[in-house]
Coordinates of C-alpha atoms and ligand atoms in Angstrom, one line a residue:
X29 CA 106.0 -53.6 -15.1
X30 CA 105.8 -56.0 -17.0
X31 CA 109.1 -57.5 -19.2
X32 CA 109.2 -56.7 -22.4
X33 CA 110.2 -60.1 -23.6
X34 CA 106.6 -61.3 -21.9
X35 CA 104.9 -59.3 -24.4
X36 CA 102.9 -61.4 -27.2
X37 CA 104.4 -62.2 -31.0
X38 CA 102.0 -60.4 -32.6
X39 CA 101.4 -62.6 -35.5
X40 CA 100.7 -65.9 -33.8
X41 CA 98.1 -63.7 -31.8
X42 CA 96.2 -62.4 -34.6
X43 CA 96.3 -66.0 -35.7
X44 CA 94.7 -67.2 -32.4
X45 CA 92.2 -64.8 -31.8
X46 CA 90.5 -65.6 -35.8
X47 CA 90.6 -68.7 -34.1
X48 CA 88.3 -67.5 -31.5
X49 CA 91.0 -68.7 -29.0
X50 CA 89.4 -66.2 -25.6
X51 CA 92.6 -66.0 -23.8
X52 CA 94.6 -64.6 -27.2
X53 CA 91.4 -62.2 -27.3
X54 CA 92.4 -61.2 -23.3
X55 CA 96.2 -61.1 -24.1
X56 CA 95.4 -58.4 -27.5
X57 CA 93.6 -56.1 -25.1
X58 CA 95.9 -56.1 -22.8
X59 CA 98.4 -55.1 -25.9
X60 CA 96.5 -52.6 -26.6
X61 CA 95.8 -50.9 -22.9
X62 CA 100.0 -51.3 -23.0
X63 CA 101.6 -47.6 -23.9
X64 CA 104.4 -48.7 -24.2
X65 CA 106.4 -48.0 -27.4
X66 CA 107.6 -51.7 -27.4
X67 CA 104.2 -52.9 -26.6
X68 CA 103.0 -50.1 -29.3
X69 CA 104.4 -51.1 -31.7
X70 CA 103.2 -55.2 -31.2
X71 CA 99.6 -53.6 -31.2
X72 CA 100.0 -52.1 -34.5
X73 CA 101.6 -55.3 -35.7
X74 CA 99.0 -57.2 -34.6
X75 CA 96.2 -55.2 -36.1
X76 CA 98.2 -55.1 -39.2
X77 CA 97.8 -59.3 -39.3
X78 CA 94.8 -59.8 -38.3
X79 CA 92.2 -60.4 -41.5
X80 CA 90.3 -57.3 -43.3
X81 CA 87.9 -59.2 -44.5
X82 CA 86.5 -60.3 -40.7
X83 CA 87.2 -56.8 -39.9
X84 CA 85.2 -54.2 -42.4
X85 CA 82.8 -56.8 -43.8
X86 CA 81.6 -59.6 -41.0
X87 CA 80.4 -59.6 -37.8
X88 CA 78.1 -57.0 -36.2
X89 CA 79.6 -53.9 -34.1
X90 CA 76.8 -53.1 -31.8
X91 CA 76.6 -49.9 -29.5
X92 CA 73.8 -50.8 -26.2
X93 CA 73.5 -47.1 -24.8
X94 CA 71.0 -45.5 -22.3
X95 CA 70.9 -44.1 -18.4
X96 CA 72.1 -46.3 -15.9
X97 CA 69.8 -48.2 -14.4
X98 CA 67.8 -48.5 -17.7
X99 CA 68.8 -52.1 -18.1
X100 CA 71.6 -52.0 -20.6
X101 CA 73.5 -55.0 -18.8
X102 CA 70.2 -57.5 -18.3
X103 CA 69.9 -56.7 -21.6
X104 CA 72.9 -57.5 -22.8
X105 CA 72.7 -60.7 -21.1
X106 CA 69.0 -61.3 -22.3
X107 CA 70.0 -61.0 -26.1
X108 CA 73.4 -63.1 -25.5
X109 CA 71.1 -65.8 -24.6
X110 CA 68.9 -65.1 -28.1
X111 CA 72.3 -65.0 -29.9
X112 CA 74.0 -68.1 -28.4
X113 CA 70.3 -69.9 -29.6
X114 CA 71.4 -68.8 -32.8
X115 CA 75.2 -70.2 -33.0
X116 CA 76.2 -67.0 -32.5
X117 CA 79.7 -66.3 -30.3
X118 CA 79.2 -62.7 -29.0
X119 CA 81.6 -60.5 -27.7
X120 CA 81.0 -57.7 -24.5
X121 CA 83.1 -54.3 -24.3
X122 CA 81.1 -52.7 -21.3
X123 CA 82.0 -49.2 -20.7
X124 CA 81.0 -48.5 -17.5
X125 CA 82.2 -45.4 -15.9
X126 CA 80.4 -45.4 -12.6
X127 CA 82.0 -48.8 -11.4
X128 CA 84.2 -50.5 -14.7
X129 CA 85.1 -53.6 -12.4
X130 CA 81.6 -54.2 -10.7
X131 CA 80.1 -53.2 -13.7
X132 CA 81.6 -56.2 -15.6
X133 CA 81.5 -58.1 -13.1
X134 CA 78.1 -57.8 -12.7
X135 CA 77.3 -58.6 -16.2
X136 CA 79.2 -61.9 -15.5
X137 CA 77.0 -63.1 -13.1
X138 CA 74.0 -62.2 -15.1
X139 CA 75.1 -64.3 -17.8
X140 CA 75.8 -66.8 -15.2
X141 CA 72.6 -66.7 -13.8
X142 CA 70.9 -66.8 -17.9
X143 CA 72.9 -69.2 -19.0
X144 CA 73.0 -71.5 -16.5
X145 CA 77.1 -71.8 -16.7
X146 CA 79.5 -69.6 -18.2
X147 CA 79.6 -69.9 -21.6
X148 CA 82.7 -70.2 -23.3
X149 CA 81.3 -68.9 -26.3
X150 CA 81.1 -65.5 -24.4
X151 CA 83.7 -63.3 -23.7
X152 CA 83.2 -60.1 -21.7
X153 CA 86.0 -57.2 -21.1
X154 CA 85.2 -54.3 -18.8
X155 CA 86.5 -51.2 -19.5
X156 CA 87.3 -48.1 -17.2
X157 CA 85.9 -44.8 -18.8
X158 CA 88.7 -42.4 -19.0
X159 CA 86.7 -39.9 -20.3
X160 CA 89.4 -38.8 -23.3
X161 CA 88.0 -40.0 -26.7
X162 CA 84.2 -38.5 -25.9
X163 CA 83.4 -40.2 -22.7
X164 CA 84.8 -43.6 -24.6
X165 CA 88.2 -44.4 -24.0
X166 CA 90.5 -43.9 -26.9
X167 CA 90.8 -48.1 -27.4
X168 CA 87.3 -48.8 -27.7
X169 CA 88.1 -48.5 -31.8
X170 CA 90.7 -50.9 -31.9
X171 CA 89.5 -53.1 -29.2
X172 CA 86.3 -53.5 -31.2
X173 CA 88.4 -54.5 -34.3
X174 CA 89.8 -57.5 -32.1
X175 CA 86.5 -58.4 -31.2
X176 CA 85.5 -58.3 -34.7
X177 CA 87.9 -60.7 -35.5
X178 CA 86.9 -63.2 -33.5
X179 CA 83.1 -63.0 -32.4
X180 CA 80.4 -62.6 -34.5
X181 CA 78.7 -60.2 -32.3
X182 CA 80.4 -57.3 -30.5
X183 CA 78.4 -55.4 -28.5
X184 CA 79.5 -52.3 -26.3
X185 CA 77.6 -51.1 -23.5
X186 CA 77.7 -47.8 -22.5
X187 CA 76.5 -45.1 -20.4
X188 CA 74.7 -42.2 -22.4
X189 CA 72.6 -39.8 -21.2
X190 CA 71.8 -38.1 -24.6
X191 CA 74.7 -36.2 -25.5
X192 CA 76.1 -36.5 -28.9
X193 CA 79.7 -36.5 -27.2
X194 CA 79.3 -39.7 -25.1
X195 CA 78.1 -41.5 -28.4
X196 CA 79.0 -44.9 -29.4
X197 CA 76.9 -44.4 -32.6
X198 CA 80.8 -42.9 -34.3
X199 CA 82.2 -46.4 -33.2
X200 CA 79.5 -49.0 -33.8
X201 CA 77.2 -50.2 -37.2
X202 CA 74.3 -50.6 -35.0
X203 CA 73.0 -48.1 -31.9
X204 CA 70.5 -48.8 -29.6
X205 CA 68.8 -47.3 -27.5
X206 CA 67.6 -47.9 -24.1
X207 CA 65.0 -46.4 -22.9
X208 CA 63.5 -46.1 -19.3
X209 CA 60.0 -46.2 -18.6
X210 CA 58.6 -42.8 -17.6
X211 CA 61.3 -41.4 -18.8
X212 CA 60.3 -37.6 -20.6
X213 CA 64.3 -37.0 -20.8
X214 CA 64.8 -39.3 -24.0
X215 CA 61.8 -38.2 -25.3
X216 CA 63.0 -34.7 -25.0
X217 CA 66.5 -34.7 -26.1
X218 CA 64.8 -36.4 -29.3
X219 CA 62.6 -34.2 -30.1
X220 CA 65.6 -31.3 -29.2
X221 CA 68.2 -33.1 -31.4
X222 CA 70.5 -33.5 -28.3
X223 CA 70.2 -36.9 -28.8
X224 CA 71.6 -38.6 -32.4
X225 CA 69.0 -40.8 -33.4
X226 CA 69.3 -44.5 -32.6
X227 CA 68.9 -47.2 -35.5
X228 CA 67.1 -49.2 -33.2
X229 CA 65.0 -47.6 -29.8
X230 CA 63.9 -49.8 -27.2
X231 CA 61.5 -49.5 -24.0
X232 CA 63.0 -51.7 -21.5
X233 CA 60.9 -52.7 -17.9
X234 CA 57.5 -53.6 -20.3
X235 CA 56.6 -55.7 -17.4
X236 CA 55.9 -53.0 -15.3
X237 CA 52.9 -51.8 -17.2
X238 CA 51.6 -48.8 -18.6
X239 CA 54.5 -46.6 -18.4
X240 CA 56.3 -48.1 -21.1
X241 CA 53.7 -48.3 -23.2
X242 CA 53.3 -44.8 -22.6
X243 CA 57.1 -43.9 -22.9
X244 CA 56.8 -46.3 -26.6
X245 CA 54.3 -43.9 -28.0
X246 CA 56.2 -41.1 -27.3
X247 CA 59.2 -41.9 -28.2
X248 CA 57.7 -43.4 -31.5
X249 CA 55.9 -39.3 -32.3
X250 CA 59.3 -37.5 -31.4
X251 CA 61.0 -40.3 -34.1
X252 CA 58.4 -38.5 -37.1
X253 CA 59.7 -37.9 -39.4
X254 CA 63.0 -40.1 -39.6
X255 CA 66.0 -37.8 -39.4
X256 CA 69.7 -38.9 -40.5
X257 CA 69.3 -42.0 -41.1
X258 CA 68.9 -42.2 -44.7
X259 CA 66.0 -44.1 -45.0
X260 CA 66.3 -46.7 -42.1
X261 CA 62.6 -46.8 -40.8
X262 CA 63.7 -47.0 -36.5
X263 CA 62.1 -49.4 -34.7
X264 CA 61.2 -48.6 -31.5
X265 CA 60.1 -51.6 -29.3
X266 CA 59.4 -52.6 -25.7
X267 CA 60.9 -55.4 -24.3
X268 CA 61.8 -57.0 -20.5
X269 CA 65.0 -58.1 -19.9
X270 CA 64.0 -59.8 -16.7
X271 CA 61.0 -61.7 -17.7
X272 CA 62.3 -62.3 -21.5
X273 CA 59.9 -60.4 -23.3
X274 CA 61.1 -58.8 -26.7
X275 CA 64.1 -60.0 -26.6
X276 CA 63.7 -62.0 -29.8
X277 CA 62.1 -59.3 -31.6
X278 CA 65.0 -57.2 -30.2
X279 CA 67.6 -59.0 -31.9
X280 CA 65.5 -59.4 -35.2
X281 CA 65.6 -55.6 -35.1
X282 CA 68.8 -55.5 -34.7
X283 CA 69.6 -57.8 -37.2
X284 CA 67.4 -56.1 -39.5
X285 CA 69.5 -53.0 -39.8
X286 CA 72.7 -54.6 -40.5
X287 CA 71.4 -56.4 -43.5
X288 CA 69.9 -52.9 -44.4
X289 CA 73.3 -51.6 -43.9
X290 CA 74.5 -54.3 -46.5
X291 CA 72.2 -53.9 -49.1
X292 CA 73.0 -50.3 -49.2
X293 CA 76.4 -50.4 -49.2
X294 CA 77.3 -48.8 -46.4
X295 CA 78.2 -52.0 -44.1
X296 CA 82.1 -51.5 -44.7
X297 CA 82.6 -47.5 -45.5
X298 CA 80.9 -47.0 -42.6
X299 CA 83.5 -49.0 -40.5
X300 CA 86.1 -47.3 -42.5
X301 CA 85.0 -44.2 -41.6
X302 CA 84.5 -44.5 -37.9
X303 CA 88.6 -45.7 -38.6
X304 CA 89.0 -42.6 -39.7
X305 CA 87.1 -40.4 -37.1
X306 CA 89.2 -42.4 -34.0
X307 CA 92.3 -41.3 -36.1
X308 CA 91.5 -37.9 -36.4
X309 CA 90.4 -37.7 -32.5
X310 CA 93.4 -38.8 -31.3
X311 CA 95.5 -36.9 -33.8
X312 CA 93.6 -33.6 -32.6
X313 CA 94.2 -34.2 -29.1
X314 CA 97.4 -34.7 -29.6
X315 CA 98.2 -31.6 -31.9
X316 CA 95.2 -29.2 -32.1
X317 CA 93.4 -28.0 -34.8
X318 CA 96.3 -26.7 -36.2
X319 CA 97.7 -30.0 -37.0
X320 CA 94.8 -31.4 -38.9
X321 CA 94.9 -28.1 -40.6
X322 CA 99.0 -28.8 -41.2
X323 CA 97.4 -32.4 -42.8
X324 CA 95.0 -30.9 -45.1
X325 CA 91.8 -30.6 -43.2
X326 CA 89.3 -32.3 -41.8
X327 CA 87.4 -33.4 -44.5
X328 CA 90.1 -33.8 -47.3
X329 CA 92.1 -35.9 -44.0
X330 CA 88.7 -37.6 -43.5
X331 CA 88.5 -39.0 -47.2
X332 CA 92.2 -39.8 -47.6
X333 CA 92.0 -42.0 -44.6
X334 CA 89.0 -43.9 -46.0
X335 CA 90.2 -44.5 -49.0
X336 CA 93.8 -45.7 -47.5
X337 CA 92.1 -49.0 -46.2
X338 CA 95.0 -49.4 -43.8
X339 CA 95.3 -50.6 -40.5
X340 CA 94.7 -47.8 -38.0
X341 CA 98.0 -47.9 -35.8
X342 CA 100.0 -47.7 -39.3
X343 CA 97.7 -44.8 -40.9
X344 CA 98.1 -43.0 -37.4
X345 CA 101.6 -43.3 -36.9
X346 CA 102.7 -42.3 -40.0
X347 CA 100.4 -38.9 -40.4
X348 CA 101.9 -38.3 -36.9
X349 CA 105.3 -38.8 -37.8
X350 CA 104.8 -36.7 -40.6
X351 CA 103.9 -33.8 -38.0
X352 CA 106.6 -34.4 -36.2
X353 CA 109.1 -34.1 -39.1
X354 CA 107.5 -31.2 -40.4
X355 CA 107.9 -28.9 -37.4
X356 CA 110.9 -30.8 -36.5
X357 CA 112.5 -28.7 -39.8
X358 CA 110.9 -25.4 -38.9
Ligands
LIG27 N1 60.9 -54.8 -14.1 C1 62.5 -55.0 -14.4 N2 63.3 -54.2 -13.7 C2 64.4 -54.6 -14.9 C3 64.7 -55.0 -16.3 N3 65.9 -55.1 -17.0 C4 66.8 -54.8 -16.1 N4 65.4 -54.4 -14.8 C5 66.7 -53.8 -13.2 O1 66.9 -52.4 -13.3 C6 68.0 -52.3 -12.7 C7 69.5 -51.8 -13.2 O2 69.9 -52.9 -14.5 P1 71.1 -52.6 -15.3 O3 70.8 -53.7 -16.2 O4 72.2 -53.0 -14.6 O5 70.9 -51.3 -16.0 P2 72.1 -50.6 -16.8 O6 72.6 -49.5 -15.7 O7 71.2 -49.6 -17.7 O8 72.6 -51.3 -17.3 C8 69.0 -53.4 -12.0 O9 68.6 -53.8 -11.0 C9 67.6 -54.4 -12.7 O10 67.2 -55.7 -12.0 C10 63.3 -55.0 -16.7 O11 63.1 -55.6 -17.7 N5 62.2 -55.4 -16.1
LIG28 MG1 75.2 -52.0 -17.1

């Protein structure tokens, strides 16, 4: 067990993170993963010390989801190359339930293969999928915040086969779904409303030929009319991660969605909302629905959390203590 004195100083750590110090980012992610009370307190201080401007207004938080083997990691590596060419720094959270360690290592290898060397401006962390937060680990949100404080582009790679529960779109500005050629499942999931409509849809492996084009037109057809996306026209593209075609266009579409969010004034409120949802979800896990009702009910709680604009652990701990105190009194 790590000695307590070895825990980092949160304010100094926050400072280093905002200077894109990669080892500081790594330390911060470890701290967020540490369940001991002292570590939790420091993690709360760390999150409070990160510049709000960066957490809620800058950068781009992207979710890349799709079935296993669709080419998410390969596309991530290809996108990283485009972003690096555009002078952007990149942080990646890879959530791979099948092999959390080798998944990240594999992605690292692929990035080195593509860029020729290990690039100091790209940071990768793979996460075990603990299944608690609808398939995503509960730490994904605070970890995303730390990454946003350090990097321009933050990409979360998760396996998703369609179910809304394991939906990274609850946490990211832009969700990109990677489909396999000839994968009827994705089309069916979209049509049946089982799958949340992503902001960007890409059929990878276009190098295999007709199957990719056919899947693309099926997906396009099942996207009509655009649904919950408030006027955003979902681009549906093809790409080949291995050949390298369509990657610039994909990067452009992802960026266009962010531009659209900013124009509509949705970026910062969206992130506030993810945070509020994250807090409510954690409280519900610990205290059940009754706990949420005690705090005024889900929708009241949601709007008050969004409005309060305070750091996540601070908000969470305050509500938790309120519930514990209430039950202690009763
Ligand atoms: N032909 C072809 N194969 C690809 C392409 N992208 C990825 N693959 C292959 O598909 C397999 C799964 O890729 P990976 O990126 O690990 O998929 P993930 O599970 O979605 O992350 C690997 O063998 C890749 O080499 C592509 O554009 N074309
Ligand atoms: Mg992968």
